[in-house]
mmCIF file of C-alpha atoms in Angstrom:
data_model
loop_
_atom_site.group_PDB
_atom_site.id
_atom_site.type_symbol
_atom_site.label_atom_id
_atom_site.label_comp_id
_atom_site.label_asym_id
_atom_site.label_seq_id
_atom_site.Cartn_x
_atom_site.Cartn_y
_atom_site.Cartn_z
ATOM 1 C CA MET W 29 -58.227 62.686 134.372
ATOM 2 C CA ASN W 30 -59.600 63.930 137.675
ATOM 3 C CA ASP W 31 -63.169 65.199 137.495
ATOM 4 C CA THR W 32 -63.236 68.102 139.943
ATOM 5 C CA PRO W 33 -66.555 67.900 141.766
ATOM 6 C CA ARG W 34 -68.861 70.817 141.402
ATOM 7 C CA VAL W 35 -70.646 71.560 144.644
ATOM 8 C CA CYS W 36 -73.470 74.098 144.908
ATOM 9 C CA VAL W 37 -74.563 75.580 148.246
ATOM 10 C CA GLN W 38 -77.909 77.338 148.724
ATOM 11 C CA VAL W 39 -78.956 79.087 151.937
ATOM 12 C CA GLN W 40 -82.303 80.289 153.276
ATOM 13 C CA SER W 41 -82.497 82.103 156.612
ATOM 14 C CA ILE W 42 -85.414 83.074 158.829
ATOM 15 C CA TYR W 43 -85.858 84.973 162.066
ATOM 16 C CA VAL W 44 -87.144 82.804 164.941
ATOM 17 C CA ALA W 45 -89.262 85.194 167.006
ATOM 18 C CA SER W 46 -90.378 82.490 169.448
ATOM 19 C CA GLN W 47 -86.781 81.936 170.647
ATOM 20 C CA SER W 48 -85.695 85.569 170.503
ATOM 21 C CA ALA W 49 -85.756 88.193 173.252
ATOM 22 C CA PRO W 50 -85.201 91.599 171.617
ATOM 23 C CA ASP W 51 -85.376 93.381 174.992
ATOM 24 C CA GLU W 52 -82.361 91.269 176.035
ATOM 25 C CA ASP W 53 -80.521 91.800 172.703
ATOM 26 C CA ARG W 54 -81.080 88.168 171.717
ATOM 27 C CA TYR W 55 -82.077 87.558 168.097
ATOM 28 C CA VAL W 56 -82.283 83.936 166.948
ATOM 29 C CA PHE W 57 -82.025 83.010 163.290
ATOM 30 C CA ALA W 58 -82.402 79.617 161.648
ATOM 31 C CA TYR W 59 -80.773 78.824 158.335
ATOM 32 C CA THR W 60 -81.364 75.898 156.038
ATOM 33 C CA ILE W 61 -78.511 74.867 153.798
ATOM 34 C CA THR W 62 -78.799 72.653 150.746
ATOM 35 C CA ILE W 63 -75.544 71.199 149.423
ATOM 36 C CA ARG W 64 -75.783 69.718 145.927
ATOM 37 C CA ASN W 65 -73.140 67.593 144.267
ATOM 38 C CA LEU W 66 -73.214 68.530 140.589
ATOM 39 C CA GLY W 67 -70.096 66.503 139.818
ATOM 40 C CA ARG W 68 -69.556 62.923 138.676
ATOM 41 C CA ILE W 69 -67.945 61.519 141.826
ATOM 42 C CA SER W 70 -68.945 61.386 145.489
ATOM 43 C CA VAL W 71 -67.847 63.978 148.023
ATOM 44 C CA GLN W 72 -67.796 64.000 151.817
ATOM 45 C CA LEU W 73 -68.140 67.093 153.975
ATOM 46 C CA LEU W 74 -65.358 67.022 156.583
ATOM 47 C CA SER W 75 -65.540 70.384 158.349
ATOM 48 C CA ARG W 76 -67.100 73.830 158.376
ATOM 49 C CA TYR W 77 -65.958 77.370 159.051
ATOM 50 C CA TRP W 78 -68.292 80.308 159.677
ATOM 51 C CA LEU W 79 -67.666 84.005 160.128
ATOM 52 C CA ILE W 80 -70.727 85.559 161.781
ATOM 53 C CA THR W 81 -70.906 89.354 161.880
ATOM 54 C CA ASN W 82 -73.561 91.179 163.883
ATOM 55 C CA GLY W 83 -75.069 94.548 162.991
ATOM 56 C CA ASN W 84 -72.408 96.355 165.042
ATOM 57 C CA GLY W 85 -69.589 94.688 163.103
ATOM 58 C CA ARG W 86 -68.601 92.273 165.892
ATOM 59 C CA GLU W 87 -67.267 89.055 164.368
ATOM 60 C CA THR W 88 -67.510 85.530 165.735
ATOM 61 C CA GLU W 89 -65.720 82.577 164.165
ATOM 62 C CA VAL W 90 -67.136 79.065 164.399
ATOM 63 C CA GLN W 91 -65.390 75.988 163.086
ATOM 64 C CA GLY W 92 -65.623 72.287 163.629
ATOM 65 C CA GLU W 93 -66.055 68.842 162.194
ATOM 66 C CA GLY W 94 -68.995 68.214 159.900
ATOM 67 C CA VAL W 95 -72.397 69.860 160.253
ATOM 68 C CA ILE W 96 -75.054 69.053 162.864
ATOM 69 C CA GLY W 97 -72.902 66.175 164.092
ATOM 70 C CA GLU W 98 -72.606 64.550 160.674
ATOM 71 C CA GLN W 99 -69.958 64.262 157.966
ATOM 72 C CA PRO W 100 -72.302 63.442 155.103
ATOM 73 C CA HIS W 101 -71.333 61.658 151.896
ATOM 74 C CA ILE W 102 -73.075 63.178 148.868
ATOM 75 C CA GLY W 103 -73.194 61.078 145.739
ATOM 76 C CA PRO W 104 -73.168 62.408 142.173
ATOM 77 C CA GLY W 105 -76.390 64.325 141.577
ATOM 78 C CA GLY W 106 -77.273 64.013 145.258
ATOM 79 C CA GLU W 107 -77.918 66.592 147.903
ATOM 80 C CA PHE W 108 -77.771 67.023 151.663
ATOM 81 C CA GLN W 109 -79.921 69.512 153.531
ATOM 82 C CA TYR W 110 -79.761 70.614 157.148
ATOM 83 C CA THR W 111 -81.007 73.387 159.394
ATOM 84 C CA SER W 112 -78.977 75.089 162.083
ATOM 85 C CA GLY W 113 -79.049 78.410 163.858
ATOM 86 C CA ALA W 114 -77.201 81.494 165.006
ATOM 87 C CA VAL W 115 -77.847 83.940 167.831
ATOM 88 C CA LEU W 116 -77.003 87.621 167.349
ATOM 89 C CA GLU W 117 -77.131 90.620 169.689
ATOM 90 C CA THR W 118 -78.551 92.734 166.857
ATOM 91 C CA PRO W 119 -81.637 92.343 164.608
ATOM 92 C CA MET W 120 -79.408 92.103 161.540
ATOM 93 C CA GLY W 121 -76.130 90.460 160.621
ATOM 94 C CA THR W 122 -74.362 88.269 158.093
ATOM 95 C CA MET W 123 -72.751 84.867 157.817
ATOM 96 C CA GLN W 124 -70.202 83.509 155.373
ATOM 97 C CA GLY W 125 -67.741 80.684 155.374
ATOM 98 C CA HIS W 126 -66.632 77.483 153.719
ATOM 99 C CA TYR W 127 -66.794 73.719 153.881
ATOM 100 C CA LEU W 128 -63.790 71.456 153.534
ATOM 101 C CA MET W 129 -64.664 68.333 151.594
ATOM 102 C CA VAL W 130 -62.869 65.373 150.128
ATOM 103 C CA ASP W 131 -63.868 63.552 146.969
ATOM 104 C CA SER W 132 -63.922 59.785 146.487
ATOM 105 C CA GLU W 133 -60.427 59.974 144.954
ATOM 106 C CA GLY W 134 -59.015 61.621 148.094
ATOM 107 C CA GLU W 135 -58.700 65.133 146.702
ATOM 108 C CA LYS W 136 -59.559 67.915 149.155
ATOM 109 C CA ILE W 137 -61.984 70.598 148.062
ATOM 110 C CA ARG W 138 -62.817 73.936 149.652
ATOM 111 C CA VAL W 139 -66.370 75.066 148.940
ATOM 112 C CA ASP W 140 -66.902 78.752 149.690
ATOM 113 C CA ILE W 141 -70.265 79.865 151.052
ATOM 114 C CA PRO W 142 -70.961 83.443 149.941
ATOM 115 C CA VAL W 143 -72.149 85.980 152.489
ATOM 116 C CA PHE W 144 -75.833 85.741 153.390
ATOM 117 C CA ARG W 145 -77.996 87.967 155.533
ATOM 118 C CA LEU W 146 -79.571 87.238 158.882
ATOM 119 C CA ALA W 147 -82.279 89.831 159.425
ATOM 120 C CA ILE W 148 -85.741 90.421 160.770
ATOM 121 C CA ALA W 149 -87.843 91.109 157.667
ATOM 122 C CA SER W 150 -89.018 94.499 159.035
ATOM 123 C CA HIS W 151 -85.345 95.590 159.364
ATOM 124 C CA ILE W 152 -84.407 94.997 155.732
ATOM 125 C CA HIS W 153 -84.287 98.258 153.808
#
């Protein structure tokens, strides 16, 4: 019997004022992602896909191998955490996407990452 891995993704985002230039419509956000393997077998993250939407509704797609140059293996009960960033032309936006993973038995898994907000705290209503 194949134990389908259970993978949990948590996201925290912050506005990076020191790298932003609001007068030039440049808003930099950092996000930290924690990927937890709640299953009984190892998984490896192969690729990522992001849909980034700015406050005006303009969408940008980003996809590629791994995350931050790595294709991490995450053992049962283990976790992998990384921080990356996004630049928007507006003080608010959203990101969502998915990871493609493979488990130690060779089965591919798509892990959806629910929409999360990128926003300057003073702009959240």
